Tab-separated table of C-alpha atoms (C1' of nucleotides) in Angstrom:
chain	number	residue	atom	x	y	z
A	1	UNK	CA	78.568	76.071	-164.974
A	2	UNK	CA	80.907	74.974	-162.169
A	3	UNK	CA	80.257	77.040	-158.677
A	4	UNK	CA	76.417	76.447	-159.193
A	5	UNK	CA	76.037	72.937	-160.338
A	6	UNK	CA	78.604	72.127	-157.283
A	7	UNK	CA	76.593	73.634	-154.580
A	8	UNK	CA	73.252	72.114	-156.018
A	9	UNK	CA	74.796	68.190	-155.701
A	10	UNK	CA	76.023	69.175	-152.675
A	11	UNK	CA	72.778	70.314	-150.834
A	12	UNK	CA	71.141	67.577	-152.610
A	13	UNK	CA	73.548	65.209	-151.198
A	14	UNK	CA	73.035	66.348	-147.520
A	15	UNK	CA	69.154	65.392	-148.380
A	16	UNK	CA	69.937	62.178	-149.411
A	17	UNK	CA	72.399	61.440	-146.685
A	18	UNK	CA	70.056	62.904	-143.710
A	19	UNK	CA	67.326	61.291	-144.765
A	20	UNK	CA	68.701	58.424	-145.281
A	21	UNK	CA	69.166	58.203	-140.953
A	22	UNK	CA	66.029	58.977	-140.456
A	23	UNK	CA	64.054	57.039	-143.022
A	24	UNK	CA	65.856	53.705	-141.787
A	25	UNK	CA	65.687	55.311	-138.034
A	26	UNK	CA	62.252	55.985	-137.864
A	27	UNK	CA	60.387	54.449	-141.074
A	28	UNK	CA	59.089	56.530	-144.015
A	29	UNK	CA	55.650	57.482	-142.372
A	30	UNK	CA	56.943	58.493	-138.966
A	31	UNK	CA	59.620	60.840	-140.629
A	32	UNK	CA	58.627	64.229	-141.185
A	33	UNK	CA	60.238	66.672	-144.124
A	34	UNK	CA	60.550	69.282	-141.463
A	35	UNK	CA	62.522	66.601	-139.293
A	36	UNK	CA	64.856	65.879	-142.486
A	37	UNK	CA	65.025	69.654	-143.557
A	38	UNK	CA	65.934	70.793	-139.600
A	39	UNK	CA	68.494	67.963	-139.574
A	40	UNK	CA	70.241	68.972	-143.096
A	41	UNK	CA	70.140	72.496	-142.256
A	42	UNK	CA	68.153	72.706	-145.387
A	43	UNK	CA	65.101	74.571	-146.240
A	44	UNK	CA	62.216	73.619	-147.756
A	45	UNK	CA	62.291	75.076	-151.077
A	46	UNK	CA	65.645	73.729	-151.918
A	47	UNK	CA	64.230	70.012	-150.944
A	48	UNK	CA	61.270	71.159	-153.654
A	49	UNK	CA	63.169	72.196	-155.794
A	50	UNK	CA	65.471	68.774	-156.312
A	51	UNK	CA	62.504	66.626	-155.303
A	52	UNK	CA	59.330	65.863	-156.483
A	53	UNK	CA	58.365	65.141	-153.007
A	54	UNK	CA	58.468	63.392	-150.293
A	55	UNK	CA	58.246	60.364	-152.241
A	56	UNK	CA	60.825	61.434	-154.717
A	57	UNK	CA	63.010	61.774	-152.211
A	58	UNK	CA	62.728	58.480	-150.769
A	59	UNK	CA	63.040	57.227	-154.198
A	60	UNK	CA	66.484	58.849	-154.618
A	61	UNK	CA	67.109	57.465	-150.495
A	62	UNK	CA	66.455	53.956	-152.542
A	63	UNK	CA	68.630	54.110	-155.399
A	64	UNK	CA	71.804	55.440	-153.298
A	65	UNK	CA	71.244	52.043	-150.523
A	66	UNK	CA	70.930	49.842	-153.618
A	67	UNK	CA	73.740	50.742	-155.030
A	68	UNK	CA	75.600	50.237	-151.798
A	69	UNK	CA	74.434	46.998	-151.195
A	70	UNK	CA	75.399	46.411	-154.829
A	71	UNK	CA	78.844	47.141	-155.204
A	72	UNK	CA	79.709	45.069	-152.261
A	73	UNK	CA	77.892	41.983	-153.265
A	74	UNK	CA	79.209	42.055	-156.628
A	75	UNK	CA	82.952	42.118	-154.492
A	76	UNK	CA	81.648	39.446	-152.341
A	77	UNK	CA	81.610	36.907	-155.128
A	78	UNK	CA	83.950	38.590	-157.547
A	79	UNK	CA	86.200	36.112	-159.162
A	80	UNK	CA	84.359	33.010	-158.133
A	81	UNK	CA	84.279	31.116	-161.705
A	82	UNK	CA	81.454	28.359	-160.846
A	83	UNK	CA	78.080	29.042	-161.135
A	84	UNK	CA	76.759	27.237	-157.581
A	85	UNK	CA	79.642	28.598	-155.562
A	86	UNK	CA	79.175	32.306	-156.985
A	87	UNK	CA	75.430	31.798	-156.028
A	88	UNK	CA	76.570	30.037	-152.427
A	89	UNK	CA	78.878	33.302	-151.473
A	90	UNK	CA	76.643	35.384	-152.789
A	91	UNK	CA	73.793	34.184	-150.462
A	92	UNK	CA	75.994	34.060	-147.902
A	93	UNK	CA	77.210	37.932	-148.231
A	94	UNK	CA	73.215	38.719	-148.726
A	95	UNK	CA	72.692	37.408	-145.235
A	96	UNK	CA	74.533	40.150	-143.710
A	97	UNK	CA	72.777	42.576	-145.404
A	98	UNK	CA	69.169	41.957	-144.112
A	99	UNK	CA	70.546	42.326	-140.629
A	100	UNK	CA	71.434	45.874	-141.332
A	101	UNK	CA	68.695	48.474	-140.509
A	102	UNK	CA	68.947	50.581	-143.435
A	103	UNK	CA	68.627	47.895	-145.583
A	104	UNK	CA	65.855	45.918	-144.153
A	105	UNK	CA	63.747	49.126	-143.152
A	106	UNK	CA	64.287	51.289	-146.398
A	107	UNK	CA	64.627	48.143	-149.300
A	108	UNK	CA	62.811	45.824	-147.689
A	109	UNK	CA	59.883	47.327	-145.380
A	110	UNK	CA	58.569	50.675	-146.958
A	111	UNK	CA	59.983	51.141	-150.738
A	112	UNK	CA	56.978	48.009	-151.961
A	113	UNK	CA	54.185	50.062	-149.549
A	114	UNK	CA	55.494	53.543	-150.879
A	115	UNK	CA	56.802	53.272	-154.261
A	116	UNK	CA	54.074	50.644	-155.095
A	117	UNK	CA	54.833	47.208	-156.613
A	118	UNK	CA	55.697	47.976	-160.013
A	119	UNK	CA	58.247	50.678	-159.123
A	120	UNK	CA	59.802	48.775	-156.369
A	121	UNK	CA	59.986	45.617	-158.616
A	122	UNK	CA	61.730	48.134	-161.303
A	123	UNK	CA	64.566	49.280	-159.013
A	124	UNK	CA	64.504	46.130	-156.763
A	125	UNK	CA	65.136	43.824	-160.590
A	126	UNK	CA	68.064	46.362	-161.059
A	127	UNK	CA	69.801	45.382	-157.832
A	128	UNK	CA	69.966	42.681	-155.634
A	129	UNK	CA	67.259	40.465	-156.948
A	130	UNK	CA	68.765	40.773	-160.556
A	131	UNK	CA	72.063	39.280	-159.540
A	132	UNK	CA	70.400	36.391	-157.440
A	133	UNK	CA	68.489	35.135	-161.079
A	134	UNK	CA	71.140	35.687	-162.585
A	135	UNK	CA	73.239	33.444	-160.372
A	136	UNK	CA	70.856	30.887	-160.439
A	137	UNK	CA	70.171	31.119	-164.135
A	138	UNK	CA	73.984	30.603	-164.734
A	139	UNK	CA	73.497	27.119	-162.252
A	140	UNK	CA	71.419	25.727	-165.099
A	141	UNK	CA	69.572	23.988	-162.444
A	142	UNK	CA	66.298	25.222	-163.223
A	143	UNK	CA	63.849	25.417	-166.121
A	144	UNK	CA	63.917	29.382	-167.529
A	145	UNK	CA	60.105	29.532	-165.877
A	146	UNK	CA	60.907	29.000	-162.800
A	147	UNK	CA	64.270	30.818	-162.351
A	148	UNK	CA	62.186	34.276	-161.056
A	149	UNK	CA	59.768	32.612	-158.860
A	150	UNK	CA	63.154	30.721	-157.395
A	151	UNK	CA	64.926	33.832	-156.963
A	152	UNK	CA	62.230	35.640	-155.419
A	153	UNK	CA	61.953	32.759	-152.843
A	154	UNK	CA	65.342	32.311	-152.412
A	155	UNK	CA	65.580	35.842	-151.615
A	156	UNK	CA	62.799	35.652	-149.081
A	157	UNK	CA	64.682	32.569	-147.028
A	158	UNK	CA	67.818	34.442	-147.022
A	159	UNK	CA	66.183	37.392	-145.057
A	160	UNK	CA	63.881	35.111	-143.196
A	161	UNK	CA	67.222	33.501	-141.646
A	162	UNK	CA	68.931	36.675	-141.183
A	163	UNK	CA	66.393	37.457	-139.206
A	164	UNK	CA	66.306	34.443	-137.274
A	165	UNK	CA	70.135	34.727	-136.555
A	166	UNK	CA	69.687	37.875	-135.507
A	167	UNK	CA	67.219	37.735	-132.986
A	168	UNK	CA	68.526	34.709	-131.190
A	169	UNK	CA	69.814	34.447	-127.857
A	170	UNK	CA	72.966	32.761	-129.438
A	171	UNK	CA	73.676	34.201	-132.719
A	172	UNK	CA	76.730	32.311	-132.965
A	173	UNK	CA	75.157	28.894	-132.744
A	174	UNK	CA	72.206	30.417	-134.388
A	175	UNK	CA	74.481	31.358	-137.285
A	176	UNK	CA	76.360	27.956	-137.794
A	177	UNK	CA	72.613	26.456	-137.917
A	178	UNK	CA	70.991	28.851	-140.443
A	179	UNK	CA	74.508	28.505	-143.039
A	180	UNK	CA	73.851	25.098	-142.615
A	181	UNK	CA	70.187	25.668	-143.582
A	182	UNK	CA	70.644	27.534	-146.745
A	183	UNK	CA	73.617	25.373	-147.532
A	184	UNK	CA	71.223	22.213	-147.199
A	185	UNK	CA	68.281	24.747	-149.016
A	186	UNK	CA	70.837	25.374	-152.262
A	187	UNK	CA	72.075	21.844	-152.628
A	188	UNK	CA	68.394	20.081	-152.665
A	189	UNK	CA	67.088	22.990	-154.672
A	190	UNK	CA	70.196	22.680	-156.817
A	191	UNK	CA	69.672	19.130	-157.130
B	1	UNK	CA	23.878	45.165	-120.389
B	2	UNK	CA	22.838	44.559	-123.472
B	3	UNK	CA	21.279	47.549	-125.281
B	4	UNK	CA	24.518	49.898	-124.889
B	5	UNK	CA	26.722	47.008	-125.924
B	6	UNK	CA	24.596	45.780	-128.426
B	7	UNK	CA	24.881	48.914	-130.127
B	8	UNK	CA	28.647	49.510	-129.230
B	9	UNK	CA	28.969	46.443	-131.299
B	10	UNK	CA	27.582	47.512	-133.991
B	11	UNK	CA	29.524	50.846	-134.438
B	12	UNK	CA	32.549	48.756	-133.968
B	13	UNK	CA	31.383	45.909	-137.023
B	14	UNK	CA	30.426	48.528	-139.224
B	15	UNK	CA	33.799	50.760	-138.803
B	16	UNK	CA	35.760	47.764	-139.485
B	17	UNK	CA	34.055	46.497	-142.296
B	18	UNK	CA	34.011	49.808	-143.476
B	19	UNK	CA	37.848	50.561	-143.127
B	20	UNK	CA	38.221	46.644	-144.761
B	21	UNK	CA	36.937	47.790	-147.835
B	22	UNK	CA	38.352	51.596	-147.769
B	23	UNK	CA	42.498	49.952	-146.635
B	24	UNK	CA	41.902	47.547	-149.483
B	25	UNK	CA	41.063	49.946	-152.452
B	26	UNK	CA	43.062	52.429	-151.677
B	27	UNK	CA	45.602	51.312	-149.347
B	28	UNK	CA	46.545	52.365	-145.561
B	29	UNK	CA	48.384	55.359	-146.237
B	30	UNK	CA	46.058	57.122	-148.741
B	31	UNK	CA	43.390	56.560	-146.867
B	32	UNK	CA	42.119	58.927	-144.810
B	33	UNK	CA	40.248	58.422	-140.498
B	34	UNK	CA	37.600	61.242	-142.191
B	35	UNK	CA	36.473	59.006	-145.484
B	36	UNK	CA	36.039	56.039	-143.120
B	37	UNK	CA	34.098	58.198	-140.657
B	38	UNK	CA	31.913	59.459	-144.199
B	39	UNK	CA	31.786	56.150	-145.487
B	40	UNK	CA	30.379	54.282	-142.185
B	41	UNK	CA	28.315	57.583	-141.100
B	42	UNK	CA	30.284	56.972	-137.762
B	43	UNK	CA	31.900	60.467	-135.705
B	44	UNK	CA	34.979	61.297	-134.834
B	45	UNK	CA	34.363	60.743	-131.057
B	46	UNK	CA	33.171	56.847	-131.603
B	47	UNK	CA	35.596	56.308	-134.025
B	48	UNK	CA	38.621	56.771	-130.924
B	49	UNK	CA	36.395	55.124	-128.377
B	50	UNK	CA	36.608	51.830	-129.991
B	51	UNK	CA	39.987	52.061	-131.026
B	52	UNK	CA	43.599	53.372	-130.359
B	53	UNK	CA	43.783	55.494	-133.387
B	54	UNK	CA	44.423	54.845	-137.169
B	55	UNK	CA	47.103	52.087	-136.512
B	56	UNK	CA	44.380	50.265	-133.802
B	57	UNK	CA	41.733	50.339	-136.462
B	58	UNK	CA	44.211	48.422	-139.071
B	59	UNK	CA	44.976	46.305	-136.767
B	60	UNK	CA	41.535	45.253	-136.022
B	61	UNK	CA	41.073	44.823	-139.892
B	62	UNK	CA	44.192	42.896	-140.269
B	63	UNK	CA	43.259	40.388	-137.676
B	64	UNK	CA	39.432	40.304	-138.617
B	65	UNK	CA	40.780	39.149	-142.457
B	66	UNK	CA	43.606	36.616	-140.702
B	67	UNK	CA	41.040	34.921	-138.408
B	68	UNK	CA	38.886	34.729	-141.752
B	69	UNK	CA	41.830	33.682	-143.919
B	70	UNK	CA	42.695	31.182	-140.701
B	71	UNK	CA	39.396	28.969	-140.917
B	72	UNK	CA	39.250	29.052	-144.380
B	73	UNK	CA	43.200	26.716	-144.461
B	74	UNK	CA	42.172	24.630	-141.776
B	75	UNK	CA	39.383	23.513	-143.563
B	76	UNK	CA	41.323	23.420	-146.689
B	77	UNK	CA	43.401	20.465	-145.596
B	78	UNK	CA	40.992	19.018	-142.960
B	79	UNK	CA	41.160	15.583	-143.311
B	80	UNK	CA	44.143	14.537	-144.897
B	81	UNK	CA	46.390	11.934	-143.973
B	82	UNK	CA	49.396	11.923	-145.748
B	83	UNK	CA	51.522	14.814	-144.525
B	84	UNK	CA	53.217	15.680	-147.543
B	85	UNK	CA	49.757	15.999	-149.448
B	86	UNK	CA	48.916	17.896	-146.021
B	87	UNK	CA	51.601	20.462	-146.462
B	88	UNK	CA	51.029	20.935	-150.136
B	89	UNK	CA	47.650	21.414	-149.690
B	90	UNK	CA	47.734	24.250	-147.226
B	91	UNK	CA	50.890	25.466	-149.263
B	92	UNK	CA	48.434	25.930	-152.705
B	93	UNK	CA	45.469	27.019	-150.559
B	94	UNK	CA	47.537	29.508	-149.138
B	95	UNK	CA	48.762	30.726	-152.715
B	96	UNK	CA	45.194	30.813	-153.814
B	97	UNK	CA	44.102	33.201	-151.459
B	98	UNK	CA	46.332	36.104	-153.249
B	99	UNK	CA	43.414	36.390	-155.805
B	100	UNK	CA	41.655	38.265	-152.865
B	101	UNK	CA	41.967	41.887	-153.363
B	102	UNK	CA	41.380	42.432	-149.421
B	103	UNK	CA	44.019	40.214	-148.373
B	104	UNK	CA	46.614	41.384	-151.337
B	105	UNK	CA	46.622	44.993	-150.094
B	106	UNK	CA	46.237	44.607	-146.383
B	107	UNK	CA	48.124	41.330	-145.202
B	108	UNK	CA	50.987	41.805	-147.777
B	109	UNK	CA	51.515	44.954	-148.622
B	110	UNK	CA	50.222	47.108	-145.997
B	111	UNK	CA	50.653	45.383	-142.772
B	112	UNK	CA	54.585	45.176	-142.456
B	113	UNK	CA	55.032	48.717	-143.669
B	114	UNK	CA	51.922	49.835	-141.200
B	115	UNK	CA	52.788	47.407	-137.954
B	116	UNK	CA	56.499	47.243	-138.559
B	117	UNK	CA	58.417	44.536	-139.220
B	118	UNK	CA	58.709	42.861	-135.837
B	119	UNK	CA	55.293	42.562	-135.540
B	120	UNK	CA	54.279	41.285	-138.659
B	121	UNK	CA	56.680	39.296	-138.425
B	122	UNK	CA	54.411	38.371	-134.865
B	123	UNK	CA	51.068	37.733	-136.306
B	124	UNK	CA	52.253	36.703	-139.419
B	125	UNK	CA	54.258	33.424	-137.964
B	126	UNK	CA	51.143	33.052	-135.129
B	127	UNK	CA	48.739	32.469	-138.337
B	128	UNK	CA	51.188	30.046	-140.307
B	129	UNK	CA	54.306	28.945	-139.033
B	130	UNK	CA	52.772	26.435	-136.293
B	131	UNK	CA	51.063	24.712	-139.202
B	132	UNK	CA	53.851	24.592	-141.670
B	133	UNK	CA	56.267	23.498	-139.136
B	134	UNK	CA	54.257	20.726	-137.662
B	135	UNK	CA	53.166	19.431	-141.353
B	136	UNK	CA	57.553	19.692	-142.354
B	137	UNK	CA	57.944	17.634	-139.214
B	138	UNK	CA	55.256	15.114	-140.177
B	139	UNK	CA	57.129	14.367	-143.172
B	140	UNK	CA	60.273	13.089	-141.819
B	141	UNK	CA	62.109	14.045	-144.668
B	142	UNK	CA	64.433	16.822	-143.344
B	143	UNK	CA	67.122	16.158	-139.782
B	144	UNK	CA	65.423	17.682	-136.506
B	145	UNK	CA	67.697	20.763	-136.040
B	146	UNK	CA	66.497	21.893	-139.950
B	147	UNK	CA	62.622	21.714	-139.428
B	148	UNK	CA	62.642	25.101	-137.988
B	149	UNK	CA	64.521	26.975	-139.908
B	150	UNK	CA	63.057	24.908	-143.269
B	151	UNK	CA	59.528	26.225	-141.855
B	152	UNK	CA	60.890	29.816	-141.462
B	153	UNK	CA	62.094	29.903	-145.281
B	154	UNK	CA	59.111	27.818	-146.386
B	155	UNK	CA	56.502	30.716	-144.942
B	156	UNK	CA	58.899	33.778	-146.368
B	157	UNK	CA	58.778	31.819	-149.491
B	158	UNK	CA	54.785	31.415	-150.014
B	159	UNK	CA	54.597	34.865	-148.973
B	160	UNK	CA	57.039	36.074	-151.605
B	161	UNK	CA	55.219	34.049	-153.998
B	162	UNK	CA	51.832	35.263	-152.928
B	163	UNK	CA	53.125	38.652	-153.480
B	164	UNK	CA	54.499	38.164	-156.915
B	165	UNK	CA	51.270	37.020	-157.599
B	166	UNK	CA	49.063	39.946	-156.140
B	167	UNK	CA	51.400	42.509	-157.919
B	168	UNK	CA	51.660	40.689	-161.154
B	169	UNK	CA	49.987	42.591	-164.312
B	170	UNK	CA	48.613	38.918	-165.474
B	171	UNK	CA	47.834	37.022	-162.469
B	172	UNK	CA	46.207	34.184	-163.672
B	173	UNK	CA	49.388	33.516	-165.785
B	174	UNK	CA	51.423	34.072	-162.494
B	175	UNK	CA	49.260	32.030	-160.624
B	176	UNK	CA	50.389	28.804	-162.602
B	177	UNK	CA	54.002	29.858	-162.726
B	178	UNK	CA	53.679	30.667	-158.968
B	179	UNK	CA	52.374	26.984	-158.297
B	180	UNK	CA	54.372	25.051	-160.488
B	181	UNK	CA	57.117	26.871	-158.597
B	182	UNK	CA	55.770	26.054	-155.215
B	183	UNK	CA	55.318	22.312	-156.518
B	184	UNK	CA	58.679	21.945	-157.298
B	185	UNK	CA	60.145	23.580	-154.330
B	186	UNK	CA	58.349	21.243	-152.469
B	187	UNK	CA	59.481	18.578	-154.627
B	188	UNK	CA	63.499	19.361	-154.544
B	189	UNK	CA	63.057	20.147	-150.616
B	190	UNK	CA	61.363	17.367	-149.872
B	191	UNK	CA	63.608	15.059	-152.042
C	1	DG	C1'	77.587	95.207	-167.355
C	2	DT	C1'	73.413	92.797	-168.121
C	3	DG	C1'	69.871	89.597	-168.624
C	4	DA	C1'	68.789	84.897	-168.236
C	5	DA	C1'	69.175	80.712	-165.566
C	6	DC	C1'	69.613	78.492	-161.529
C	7	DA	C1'	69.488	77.323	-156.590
C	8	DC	C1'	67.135	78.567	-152.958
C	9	DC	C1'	63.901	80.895	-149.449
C	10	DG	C1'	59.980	80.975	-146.320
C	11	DA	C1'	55.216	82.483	-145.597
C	12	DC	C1'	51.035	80.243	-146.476
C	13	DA	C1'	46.999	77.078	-147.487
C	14	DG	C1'	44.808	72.871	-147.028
C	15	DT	C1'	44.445	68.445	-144.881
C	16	DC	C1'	45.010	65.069	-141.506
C	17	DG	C1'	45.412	62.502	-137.156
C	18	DG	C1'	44.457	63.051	-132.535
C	19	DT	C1'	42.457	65.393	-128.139
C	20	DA	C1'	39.432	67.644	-124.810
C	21	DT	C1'	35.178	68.257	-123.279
C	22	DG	C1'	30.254	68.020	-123.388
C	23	DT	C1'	25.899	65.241	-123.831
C	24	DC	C1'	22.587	61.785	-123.508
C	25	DA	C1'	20.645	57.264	-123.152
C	26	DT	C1'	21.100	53.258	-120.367
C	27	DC	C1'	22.036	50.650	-116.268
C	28	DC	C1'	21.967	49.488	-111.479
C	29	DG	C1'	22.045	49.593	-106.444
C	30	DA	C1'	19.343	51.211	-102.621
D	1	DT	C1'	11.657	54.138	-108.632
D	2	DC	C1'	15.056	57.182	-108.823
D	3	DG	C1'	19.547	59.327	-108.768
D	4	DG	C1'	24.243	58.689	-109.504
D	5	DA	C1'	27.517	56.004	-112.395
D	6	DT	C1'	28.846	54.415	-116.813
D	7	DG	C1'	29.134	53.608	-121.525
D	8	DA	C1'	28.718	55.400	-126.172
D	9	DC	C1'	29.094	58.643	-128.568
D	10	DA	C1'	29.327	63.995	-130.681
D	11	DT	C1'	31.901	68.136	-131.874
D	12	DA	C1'	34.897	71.879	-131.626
D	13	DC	C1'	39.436	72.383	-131.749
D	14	DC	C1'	44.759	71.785	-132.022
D	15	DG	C1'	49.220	71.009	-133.625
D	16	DA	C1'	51.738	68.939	-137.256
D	17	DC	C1'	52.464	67.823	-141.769
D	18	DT	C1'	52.891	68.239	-146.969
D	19	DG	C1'	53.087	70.773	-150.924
D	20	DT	C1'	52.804	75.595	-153.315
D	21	DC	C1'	54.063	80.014	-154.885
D	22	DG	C1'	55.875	84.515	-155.427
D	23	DG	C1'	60.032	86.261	-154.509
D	24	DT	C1'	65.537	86.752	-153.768
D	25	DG	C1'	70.405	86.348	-154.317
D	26	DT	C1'	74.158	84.319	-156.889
D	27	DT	C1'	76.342	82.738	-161.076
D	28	DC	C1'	77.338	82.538	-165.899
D	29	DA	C1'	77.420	83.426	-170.914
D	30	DC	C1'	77.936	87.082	-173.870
DNA sequence: GTGAACACCGACAGTCGGTATGTCATCCGA
DNA sequence: TCGGATGACATACCGACTGTCGGTGTTCAC
């Protein structure tokens, strides 16, 4: 159980990786199967066969950004001991994020429309959005009620100002000025 | 000039309200051009001569429920003076609107997956960040250079809300979370 | 060696969005 | 008032897409 097992994570790796591009490239609806199977030099009963679908594999496409985006915001505030600063870096590092394409196209533009809120809530609690409440939970700056609605807000300014950063004409200025917003956001919210 | 339009007019009301009701129950992507055509006893051939395609007929819908969801927040805080009460107002009216099945599915969920995200991002600030950032600047309670991007993450943070709402399995308990939470981000923001 | 299990293959069916072309009532200028 | 222009459809059709299904070749345990 070695030579077989091998070749089946491979090709199903090559699906996950090509589709991956294309998904973030193009959206989910405007990216064919064909167009992922032609790319991975894969054919279309192998994709059946480690997929339930379409959706299955975008669900898998998910799960493998997630965890990317995971492991390096858990570095981005590794070590930090205080509560409010963990939760400031960590904002901070989330930032970047939102201005990458894969992120904001896959995690944040089709998995709600395709997975449907419940499953996207599932995963989405499991990454990113779990850390955030957890963060702010740790602040002890909040009553327990309102720690997920906060989250989910704070969340929603971070990409909001990525965005903003991102399209200006002067991203550098533009940057200094939307720091300076969340900065002022966290320390009225944090009291 | 009157009996072809007339009637042009009609085809195009009753394929909109049509598609309205068909986007909202099912949602954009599992719903298919042919069940609209069925449902509004409309062909094929009118169907493209009014609009662009699939994506042209959503659009129509989505700004045919934002020009109703529009009136209905101006004359939600119409008439009041104080411009925090002003803000909070629209803020809550806003939030209130989630309870609408029709506006759940289409302006949340579908529309950025369906328009992409610079263009949602488009109509989405046309219909509410004008409002919210002339009400933040009424208040004179946050520095010049921080009204705009303070109206950016106050409109990503209703809609988050909103959406929490929509998608939660007990929304009338999420409702009052959802407010309270809106209250007292208001609150902290505001000092 | 052999039979089961697995990974994969690719022709095919059904559906969908979109197009090309025809038709017919209505309008309008002479 | 009448004939061409125009608007508002109607319908047959097309290519593309997703998911299925019976089969094939390789691998592994015994």
């Amino acid at each position: 159980m070695n030579k077989k097992a091998e070749r089946g994570r491979l090709t199903r790796d090559q699906l996950v990786a090509t589709a991956t591009e294309l998904f973030a490239e193009r959206g989910y609806e405007d990216t064919s199967i064909e167009a992922v199977l032609h790319e991975a030099n894969v054919s279309r009963g192998a994709l059946y066969h480690h997929f339930a679908g379409k959706e299955g594999l975008f669900e898998a496409v998910l799960e493998a950004v997630e965890t990317r985006v995971d492991s390096q915001l858990v570095a981005a505030v590794a070590g930090q001991s205080d509560p409010v600063e963990a939760l400031r870096g960590g904002c901070l590092a989330w930032i970047g994020f939102v201005g990458d394409h894969v992120v904001r196209q896959i995690v944040l533009i089709d998995a709600p429309a395709v997975l449907g809120w419940e499953r996207w809530r599932e995963v989405d609690q499991q990454h990113g959005l779990g850390m955030i409440r957890a963060a702010l939970r740790a602040t002890r700056r909040l009553p327990a009620e309102l720690v997920d609605p906060f989250a989910h807000m704070l969340l929603a300014s971070l990409g909001e100002i990525a965005l903003l950063i991102a399209r200006s004409p002067d991203p550098d200025a533009a940057l200094d000025n939307g720091v300076a917003a969340i900065e002022e956001l966290l320390r009225r919210v944090l009291r």
